XYZ file of N, CA and C in Angstrom:
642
model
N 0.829 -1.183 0.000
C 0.000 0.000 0.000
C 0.863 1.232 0.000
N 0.444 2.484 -0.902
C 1.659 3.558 -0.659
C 0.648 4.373 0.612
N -0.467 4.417 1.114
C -0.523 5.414 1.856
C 0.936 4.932 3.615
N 0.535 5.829 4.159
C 1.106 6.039 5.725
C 0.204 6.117 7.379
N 1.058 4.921 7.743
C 0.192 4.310 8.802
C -0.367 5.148 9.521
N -1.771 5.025 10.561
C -2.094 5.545 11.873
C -2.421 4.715 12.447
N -2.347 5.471 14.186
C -2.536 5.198 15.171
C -3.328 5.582 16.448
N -3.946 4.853 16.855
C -4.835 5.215 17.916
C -4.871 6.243 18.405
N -5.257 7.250 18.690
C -5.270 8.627 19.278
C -5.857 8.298 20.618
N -5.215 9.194 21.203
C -5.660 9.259 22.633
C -7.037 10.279 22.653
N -7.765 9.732 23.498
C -9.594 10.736 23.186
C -9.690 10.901 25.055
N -10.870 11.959 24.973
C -10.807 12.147 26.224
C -10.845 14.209 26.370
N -11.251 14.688 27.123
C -11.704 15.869 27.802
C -10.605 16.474 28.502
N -10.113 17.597 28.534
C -9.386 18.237 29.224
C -8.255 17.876 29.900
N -7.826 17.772 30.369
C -6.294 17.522 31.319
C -6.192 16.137 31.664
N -7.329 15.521 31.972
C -7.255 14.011 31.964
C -8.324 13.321 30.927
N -7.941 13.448 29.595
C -8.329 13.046 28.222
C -8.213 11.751 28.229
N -8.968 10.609 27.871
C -8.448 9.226 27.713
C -8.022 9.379 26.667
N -7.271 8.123 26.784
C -6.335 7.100 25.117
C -7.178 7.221 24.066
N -7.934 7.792 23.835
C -8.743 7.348 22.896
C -9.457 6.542 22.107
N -9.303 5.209 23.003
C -9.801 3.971 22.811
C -11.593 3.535 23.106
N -12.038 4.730 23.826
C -13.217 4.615 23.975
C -14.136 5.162 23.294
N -15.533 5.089 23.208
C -16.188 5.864 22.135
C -16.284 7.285 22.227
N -16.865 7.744 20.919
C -16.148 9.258 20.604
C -14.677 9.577 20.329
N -15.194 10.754 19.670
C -13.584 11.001 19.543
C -13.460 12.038 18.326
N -12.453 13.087 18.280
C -12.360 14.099 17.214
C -11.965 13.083 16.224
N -12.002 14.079 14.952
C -11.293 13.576 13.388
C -10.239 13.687 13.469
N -9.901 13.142 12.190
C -7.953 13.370 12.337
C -8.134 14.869 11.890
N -8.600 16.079 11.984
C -8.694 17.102 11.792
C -9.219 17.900 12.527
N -9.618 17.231 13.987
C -10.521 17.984 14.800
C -11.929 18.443 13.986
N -12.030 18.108 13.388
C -13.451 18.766 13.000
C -14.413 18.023 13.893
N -15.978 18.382 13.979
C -16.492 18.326 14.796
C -17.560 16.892 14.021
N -18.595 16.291 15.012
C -19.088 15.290 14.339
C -20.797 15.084 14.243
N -21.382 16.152 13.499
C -22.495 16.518 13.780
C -23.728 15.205 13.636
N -23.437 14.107 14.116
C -24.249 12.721 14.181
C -24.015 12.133 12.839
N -23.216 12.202 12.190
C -22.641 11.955 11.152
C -21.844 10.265 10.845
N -21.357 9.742 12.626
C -20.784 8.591 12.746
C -18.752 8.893 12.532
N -19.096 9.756 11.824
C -17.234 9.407 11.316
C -16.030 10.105 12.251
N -16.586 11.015 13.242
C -16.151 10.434 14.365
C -15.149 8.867 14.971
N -16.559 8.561 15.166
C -16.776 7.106 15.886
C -15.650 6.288 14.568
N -16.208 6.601 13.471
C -15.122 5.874 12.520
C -13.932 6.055 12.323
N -13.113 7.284 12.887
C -11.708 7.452 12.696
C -11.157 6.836 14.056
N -12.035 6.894 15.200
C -11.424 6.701 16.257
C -10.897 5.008 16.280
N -12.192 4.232 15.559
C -12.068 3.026 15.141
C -10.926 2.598 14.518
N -11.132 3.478 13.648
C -9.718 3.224 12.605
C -8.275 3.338 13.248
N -8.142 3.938 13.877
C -6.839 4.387 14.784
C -6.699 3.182 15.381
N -7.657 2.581 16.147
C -7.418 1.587 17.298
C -7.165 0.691 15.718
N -7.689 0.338 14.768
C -7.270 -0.984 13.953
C -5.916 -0.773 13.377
N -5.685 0.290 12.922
C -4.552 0.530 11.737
C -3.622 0.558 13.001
N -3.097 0.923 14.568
C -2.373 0.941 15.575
C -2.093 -0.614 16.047
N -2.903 -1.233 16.334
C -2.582 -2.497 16.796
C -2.679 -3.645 15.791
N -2.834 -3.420 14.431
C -3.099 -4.887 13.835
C -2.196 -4.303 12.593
N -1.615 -5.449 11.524
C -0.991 -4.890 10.563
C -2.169 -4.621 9.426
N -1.921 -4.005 8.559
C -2.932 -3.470 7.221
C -3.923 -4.194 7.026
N -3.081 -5.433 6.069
C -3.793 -6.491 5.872
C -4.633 -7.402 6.220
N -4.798 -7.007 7.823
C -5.693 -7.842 8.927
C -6.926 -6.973 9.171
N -6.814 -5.735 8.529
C -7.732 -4.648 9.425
C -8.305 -5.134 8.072
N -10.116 -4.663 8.560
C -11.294 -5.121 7.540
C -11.950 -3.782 7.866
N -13.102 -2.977 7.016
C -13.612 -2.424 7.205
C -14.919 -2.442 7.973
N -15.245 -4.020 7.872
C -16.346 -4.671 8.387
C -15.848 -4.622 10.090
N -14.764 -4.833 10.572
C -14.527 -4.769 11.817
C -14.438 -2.963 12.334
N -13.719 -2.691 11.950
C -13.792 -0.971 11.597
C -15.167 -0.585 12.434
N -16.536 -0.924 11.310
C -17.710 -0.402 11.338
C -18.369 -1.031 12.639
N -17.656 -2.841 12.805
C -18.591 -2.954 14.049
C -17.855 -2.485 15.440
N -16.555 -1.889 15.636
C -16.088 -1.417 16.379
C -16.825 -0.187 16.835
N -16.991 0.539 15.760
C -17.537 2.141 15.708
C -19.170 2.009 16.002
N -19.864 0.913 15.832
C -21.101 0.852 15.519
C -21.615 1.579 14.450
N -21.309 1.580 13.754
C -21.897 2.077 12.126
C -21.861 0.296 11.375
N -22.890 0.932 10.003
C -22.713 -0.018 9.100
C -21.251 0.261 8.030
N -20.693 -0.975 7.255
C -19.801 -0.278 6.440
C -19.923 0.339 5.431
N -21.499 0.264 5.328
C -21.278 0.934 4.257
C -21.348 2.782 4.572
N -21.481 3.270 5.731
C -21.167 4.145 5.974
C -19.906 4.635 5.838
N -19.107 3.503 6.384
C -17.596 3.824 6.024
C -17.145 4.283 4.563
N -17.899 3.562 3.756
C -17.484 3.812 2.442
C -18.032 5.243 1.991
N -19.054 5.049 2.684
C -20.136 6.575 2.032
C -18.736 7.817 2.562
N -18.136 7.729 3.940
C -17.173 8.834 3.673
C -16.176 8.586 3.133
N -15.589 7.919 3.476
C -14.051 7.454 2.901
C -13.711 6.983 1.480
N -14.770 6.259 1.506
C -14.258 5.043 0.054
C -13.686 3.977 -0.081
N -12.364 4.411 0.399
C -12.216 2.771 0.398
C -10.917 2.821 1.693
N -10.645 1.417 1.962
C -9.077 1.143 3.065
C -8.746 1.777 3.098
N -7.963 1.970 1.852
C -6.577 2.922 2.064
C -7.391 4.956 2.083
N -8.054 4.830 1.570
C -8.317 6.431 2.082
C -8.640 6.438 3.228
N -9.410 5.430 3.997
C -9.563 5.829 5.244
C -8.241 5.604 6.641
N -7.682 4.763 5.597
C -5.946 4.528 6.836
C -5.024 5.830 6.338
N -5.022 6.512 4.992
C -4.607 7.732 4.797
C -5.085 9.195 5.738
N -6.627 9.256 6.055
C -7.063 10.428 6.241
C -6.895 10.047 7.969
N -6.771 9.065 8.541
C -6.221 8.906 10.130
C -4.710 8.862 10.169
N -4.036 8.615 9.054
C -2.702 8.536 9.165
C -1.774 10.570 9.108
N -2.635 11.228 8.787
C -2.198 12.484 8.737
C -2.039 13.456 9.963
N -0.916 13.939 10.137
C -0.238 14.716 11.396
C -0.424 15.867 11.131
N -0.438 16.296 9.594
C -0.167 17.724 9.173
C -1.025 18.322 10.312
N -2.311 18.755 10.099
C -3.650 19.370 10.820
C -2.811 19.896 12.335
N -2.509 18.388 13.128
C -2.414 18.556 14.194
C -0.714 19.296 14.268
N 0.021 19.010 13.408
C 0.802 20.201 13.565
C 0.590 21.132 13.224
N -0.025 22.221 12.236
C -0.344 23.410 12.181
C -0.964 24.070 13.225
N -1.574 23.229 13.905
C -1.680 23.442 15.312
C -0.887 24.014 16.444
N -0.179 23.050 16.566
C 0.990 22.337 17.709
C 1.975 23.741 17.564
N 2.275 23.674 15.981
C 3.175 24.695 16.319
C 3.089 26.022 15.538
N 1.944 26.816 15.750
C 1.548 27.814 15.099
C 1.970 28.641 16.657
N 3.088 29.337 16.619
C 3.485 30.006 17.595
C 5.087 30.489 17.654
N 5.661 31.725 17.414
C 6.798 31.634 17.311
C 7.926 31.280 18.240
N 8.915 30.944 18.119
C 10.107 29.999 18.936
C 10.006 30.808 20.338
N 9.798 31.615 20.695
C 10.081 32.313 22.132
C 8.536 32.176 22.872
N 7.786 31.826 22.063
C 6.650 31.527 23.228
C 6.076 29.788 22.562
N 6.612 28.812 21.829
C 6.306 27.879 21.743
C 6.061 26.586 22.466
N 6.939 26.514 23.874
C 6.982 26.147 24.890
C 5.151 26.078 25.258
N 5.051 26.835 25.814
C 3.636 27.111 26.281
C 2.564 27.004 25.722
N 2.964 27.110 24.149
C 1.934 27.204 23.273
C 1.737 25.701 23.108
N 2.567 24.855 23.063
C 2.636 23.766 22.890
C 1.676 23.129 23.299
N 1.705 23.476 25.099
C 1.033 22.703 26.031
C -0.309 22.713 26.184
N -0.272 24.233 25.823
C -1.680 24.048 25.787
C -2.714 23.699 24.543
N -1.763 24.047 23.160
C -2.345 23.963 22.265
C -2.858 22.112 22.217
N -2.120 21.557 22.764
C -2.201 20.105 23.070
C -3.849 19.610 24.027
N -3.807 20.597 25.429
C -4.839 20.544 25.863
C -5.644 20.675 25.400
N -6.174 21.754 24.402
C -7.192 22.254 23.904
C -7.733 21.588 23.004
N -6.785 21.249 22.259
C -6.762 19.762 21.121
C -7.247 18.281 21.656
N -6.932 18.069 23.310
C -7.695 17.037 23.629
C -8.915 17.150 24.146
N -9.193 18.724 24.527
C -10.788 18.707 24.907
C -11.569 18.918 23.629
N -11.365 19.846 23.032
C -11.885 19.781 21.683
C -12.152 18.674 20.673
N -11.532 17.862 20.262
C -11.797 16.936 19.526
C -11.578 15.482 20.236
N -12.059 15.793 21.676
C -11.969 14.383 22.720
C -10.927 13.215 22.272
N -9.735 13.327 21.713
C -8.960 12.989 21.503
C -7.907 13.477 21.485
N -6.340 12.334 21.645
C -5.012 13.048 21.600
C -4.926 13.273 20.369
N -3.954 14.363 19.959
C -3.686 14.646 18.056
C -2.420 14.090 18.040
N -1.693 13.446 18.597
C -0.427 13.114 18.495
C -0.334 11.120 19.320
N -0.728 11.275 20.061
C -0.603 10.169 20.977
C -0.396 8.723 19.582
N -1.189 8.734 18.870
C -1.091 7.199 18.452
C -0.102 7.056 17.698
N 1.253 7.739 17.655
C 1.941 7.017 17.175
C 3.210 6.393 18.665
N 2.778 6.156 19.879
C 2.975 5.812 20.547
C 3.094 4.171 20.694
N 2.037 3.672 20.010
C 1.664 2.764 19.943
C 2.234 1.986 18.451
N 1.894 2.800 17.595
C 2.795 2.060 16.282
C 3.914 1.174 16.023
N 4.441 0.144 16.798
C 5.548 -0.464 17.068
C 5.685 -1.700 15.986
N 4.615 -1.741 15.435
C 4.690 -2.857 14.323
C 5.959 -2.893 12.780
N 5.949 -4.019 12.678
C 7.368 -3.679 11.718
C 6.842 -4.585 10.378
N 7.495 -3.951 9.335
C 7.543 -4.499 8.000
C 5.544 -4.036 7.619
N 4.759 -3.405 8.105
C 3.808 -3.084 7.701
C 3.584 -1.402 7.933
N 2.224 -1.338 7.692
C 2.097 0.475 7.005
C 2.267 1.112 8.440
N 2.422 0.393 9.668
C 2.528 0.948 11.234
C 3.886 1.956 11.388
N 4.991 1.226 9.989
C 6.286 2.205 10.238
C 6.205 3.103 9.745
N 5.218 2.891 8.455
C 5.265 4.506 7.837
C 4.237 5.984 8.526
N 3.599 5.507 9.583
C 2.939 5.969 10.328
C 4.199 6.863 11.348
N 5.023 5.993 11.395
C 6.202 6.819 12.558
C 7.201 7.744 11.498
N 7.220 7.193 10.524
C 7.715 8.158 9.583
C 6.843 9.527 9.008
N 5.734 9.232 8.861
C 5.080 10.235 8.747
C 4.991 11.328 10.097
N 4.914 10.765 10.824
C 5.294 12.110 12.197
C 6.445 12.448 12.362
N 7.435 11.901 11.778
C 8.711 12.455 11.945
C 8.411 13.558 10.798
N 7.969 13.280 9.518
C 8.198 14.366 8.354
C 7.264 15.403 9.045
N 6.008 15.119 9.560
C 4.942 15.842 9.570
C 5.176 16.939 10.912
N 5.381 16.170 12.014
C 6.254 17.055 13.126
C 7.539 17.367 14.020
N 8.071 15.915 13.831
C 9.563 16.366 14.316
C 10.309 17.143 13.747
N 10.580 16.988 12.319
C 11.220 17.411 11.042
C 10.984 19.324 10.854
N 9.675 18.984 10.746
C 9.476 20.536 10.947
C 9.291 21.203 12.279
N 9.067 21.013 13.460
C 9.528 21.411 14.322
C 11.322 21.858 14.565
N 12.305 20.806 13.996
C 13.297 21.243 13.648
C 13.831 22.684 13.201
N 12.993 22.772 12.002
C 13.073 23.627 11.536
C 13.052 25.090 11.912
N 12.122 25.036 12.956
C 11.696 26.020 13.721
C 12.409 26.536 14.908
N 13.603 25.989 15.012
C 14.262 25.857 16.267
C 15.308 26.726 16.272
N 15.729 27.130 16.852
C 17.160 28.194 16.567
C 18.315 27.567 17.576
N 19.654 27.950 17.197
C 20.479 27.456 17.507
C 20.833 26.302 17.302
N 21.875 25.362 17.762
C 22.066 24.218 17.467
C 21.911 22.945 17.514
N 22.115 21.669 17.085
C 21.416 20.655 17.550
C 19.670 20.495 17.250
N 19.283 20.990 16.323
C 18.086 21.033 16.428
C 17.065 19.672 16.283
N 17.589 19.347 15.031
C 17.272 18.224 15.184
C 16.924 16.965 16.262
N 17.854 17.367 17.464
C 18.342 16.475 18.365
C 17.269 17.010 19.270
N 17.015 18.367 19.349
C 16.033 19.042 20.471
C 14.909 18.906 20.100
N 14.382 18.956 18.632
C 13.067 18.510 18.340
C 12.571 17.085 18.730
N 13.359 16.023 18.563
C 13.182 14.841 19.220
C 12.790 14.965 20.414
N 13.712 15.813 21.175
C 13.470 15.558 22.904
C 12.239 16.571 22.910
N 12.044 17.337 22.417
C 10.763 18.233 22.842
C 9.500 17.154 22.112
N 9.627 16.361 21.332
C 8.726 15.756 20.976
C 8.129 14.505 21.899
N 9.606 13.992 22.248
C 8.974 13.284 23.044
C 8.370 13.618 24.672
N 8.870 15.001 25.021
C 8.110 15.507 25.877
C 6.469 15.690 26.253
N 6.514 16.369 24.452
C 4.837 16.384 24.230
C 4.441 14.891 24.460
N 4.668 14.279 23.878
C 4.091 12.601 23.909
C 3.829 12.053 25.037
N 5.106 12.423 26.153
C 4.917 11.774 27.392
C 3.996 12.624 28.272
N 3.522 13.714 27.449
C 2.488 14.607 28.291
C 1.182 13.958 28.434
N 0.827 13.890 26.916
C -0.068 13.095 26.739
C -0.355 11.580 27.181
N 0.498 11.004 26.820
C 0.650 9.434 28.088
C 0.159 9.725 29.417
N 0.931 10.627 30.235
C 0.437 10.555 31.520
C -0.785 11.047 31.901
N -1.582 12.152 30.784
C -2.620 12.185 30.982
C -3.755 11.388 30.789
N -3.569 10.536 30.024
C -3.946 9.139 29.531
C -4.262 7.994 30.778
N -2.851 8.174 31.449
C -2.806 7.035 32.282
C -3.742 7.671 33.532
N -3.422 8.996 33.892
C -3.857 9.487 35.001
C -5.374 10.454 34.595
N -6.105 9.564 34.306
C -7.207 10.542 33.937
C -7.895 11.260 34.876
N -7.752 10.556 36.085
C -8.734 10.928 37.714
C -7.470 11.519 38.048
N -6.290 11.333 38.087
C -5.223 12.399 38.899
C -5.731 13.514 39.118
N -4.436 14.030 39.570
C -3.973 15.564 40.440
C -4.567 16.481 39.144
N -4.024 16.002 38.045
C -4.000 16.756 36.426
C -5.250 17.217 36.200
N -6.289 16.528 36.318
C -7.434 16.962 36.075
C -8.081 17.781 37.118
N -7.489 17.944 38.012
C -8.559 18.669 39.001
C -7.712 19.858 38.879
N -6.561 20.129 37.622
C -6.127 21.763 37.750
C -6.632 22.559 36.282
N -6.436 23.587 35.999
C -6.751 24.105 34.934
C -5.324 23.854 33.729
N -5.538 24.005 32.697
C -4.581 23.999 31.460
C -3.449 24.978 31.922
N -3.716 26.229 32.304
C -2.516 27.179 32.462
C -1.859 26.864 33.359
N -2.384 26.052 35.033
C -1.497 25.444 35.774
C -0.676 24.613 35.214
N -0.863 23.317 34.421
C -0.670 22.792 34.115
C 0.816 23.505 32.825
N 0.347 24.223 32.087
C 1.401 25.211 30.968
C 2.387 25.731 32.237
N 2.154 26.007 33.369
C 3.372 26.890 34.304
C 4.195 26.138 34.227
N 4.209 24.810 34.681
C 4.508 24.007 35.366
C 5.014 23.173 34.061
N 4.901 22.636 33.277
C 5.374 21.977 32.065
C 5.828 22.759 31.128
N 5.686 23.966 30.622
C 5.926 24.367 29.667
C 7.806 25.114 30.028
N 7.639 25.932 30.718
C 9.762 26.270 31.007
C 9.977 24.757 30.630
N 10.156 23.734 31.113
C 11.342 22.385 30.473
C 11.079 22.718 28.718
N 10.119 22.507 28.416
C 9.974 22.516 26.727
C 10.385 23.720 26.192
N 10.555 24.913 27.341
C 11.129 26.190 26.167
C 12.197 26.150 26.315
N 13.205 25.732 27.251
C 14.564 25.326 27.420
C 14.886 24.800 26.241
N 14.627 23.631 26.018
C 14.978 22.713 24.536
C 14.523 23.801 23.577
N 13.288 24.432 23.646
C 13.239 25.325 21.833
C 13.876 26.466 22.048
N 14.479 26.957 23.171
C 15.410 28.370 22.975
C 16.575 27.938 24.443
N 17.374 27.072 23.699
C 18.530 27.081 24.746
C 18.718 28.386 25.239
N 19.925 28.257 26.197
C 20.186 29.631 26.745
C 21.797 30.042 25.919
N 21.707 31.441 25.460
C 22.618 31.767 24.386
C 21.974 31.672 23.207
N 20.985 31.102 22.529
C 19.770 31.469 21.301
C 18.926 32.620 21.574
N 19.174 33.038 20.156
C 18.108 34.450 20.222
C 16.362 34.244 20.312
């Protein structure tokens, strides 16, 4: 297949957002899901195209995961591979992530992340956490977030090593999201997003504006 893998998104409300494994859940675009089902169908899709290789995922399982018929699936998507393409895309959620310039990106990050999991009751980043599968479309799923946000996050970085700092700030974001995942009843949820940005966001602006970068 030439499209590029996805993965389960983490879903879930505010500061303690679930994995996204449960029902509901934003698009791979955050758009909203006006009883429409496709929702319910990307979130599906994430959990299949994340834990099973290509060739095992059916659309028929897809639909009874989501509770839709398939042929709903088809009515949006069309077919497999457009619908493992349109969950496999990072772009969205990076234009997001990092629509903020290098001296306040830190913060923007964090919250733009929060807002992204209450809003579209899902993580925008989380499922490629899970992508660990090899020799199927699960690697090109980790490749595609590298092009889609590490890569260009890079880019964005000043001073040196960037490359190396986009990694670690990436996987920062990721492990943000994990623990909110894991800790949905925690401490996390009973604070607001900006507590939460005080308190997490200085480590992540360290890495995007060492000290000695303009």
């Amino acid at each position: 297949m030439n499209g590029q893998t996805d993965h389960t998104t983490t879903g879930g409300t505010g500061p303690g957002a679930g994995d996204g494994t449960g029902a509901g859940g934003g698009t791979a675009s955050g758009g909203a899901d006006p009883g429409t089902g496709r929702r319910a169908i990307l979130l599906a899709a994430r959990r299949a195209f994340a834990f099973r290789p290509y060739a095992e995922v059916t659309l028929r399982a897809i639909a009874a995961d989501a509770g839709v018929s398939p042929s709903l699936i088809v009515k949006h998507f069309g077919t497999k591979e457009a619908l493992f393409n349109t969950v496999a895309d990072f772009g969205p959620a990076a234009d997001t992530l990092l629509a903020a310039p290098p001296a306040a990106l830190g913060r923007h990050l964090v919250l733009a992340l929060l807002r992204a999991r209450e809003e579209q009751r899902s993580d925008p980043l989380l499922r490629v956490v899970f992508s660990l599968g090899k020799d199927d479309e699960r690697t090109l799923l980790r490749e595609r977030f590298d092009v889609q946000f590490t890569q260009r996050l890079a880019a964005l970085l000043p001073g040196p090593e960037a490359a190396l700092r986009a990694e670690l700030i990436a996987a920062q974001v990721l492990g943000l999201g994990v623990t909110l995942s894991l800790y949905r009843a925690g401490a996390a949820a009973a604070v607001t997003p900006e507590c939460l940005a005080d308190l997490y966001a200085p480590g992540l602006q360290r890495l995007v504006t060492p000290a000695g970068t303009a």
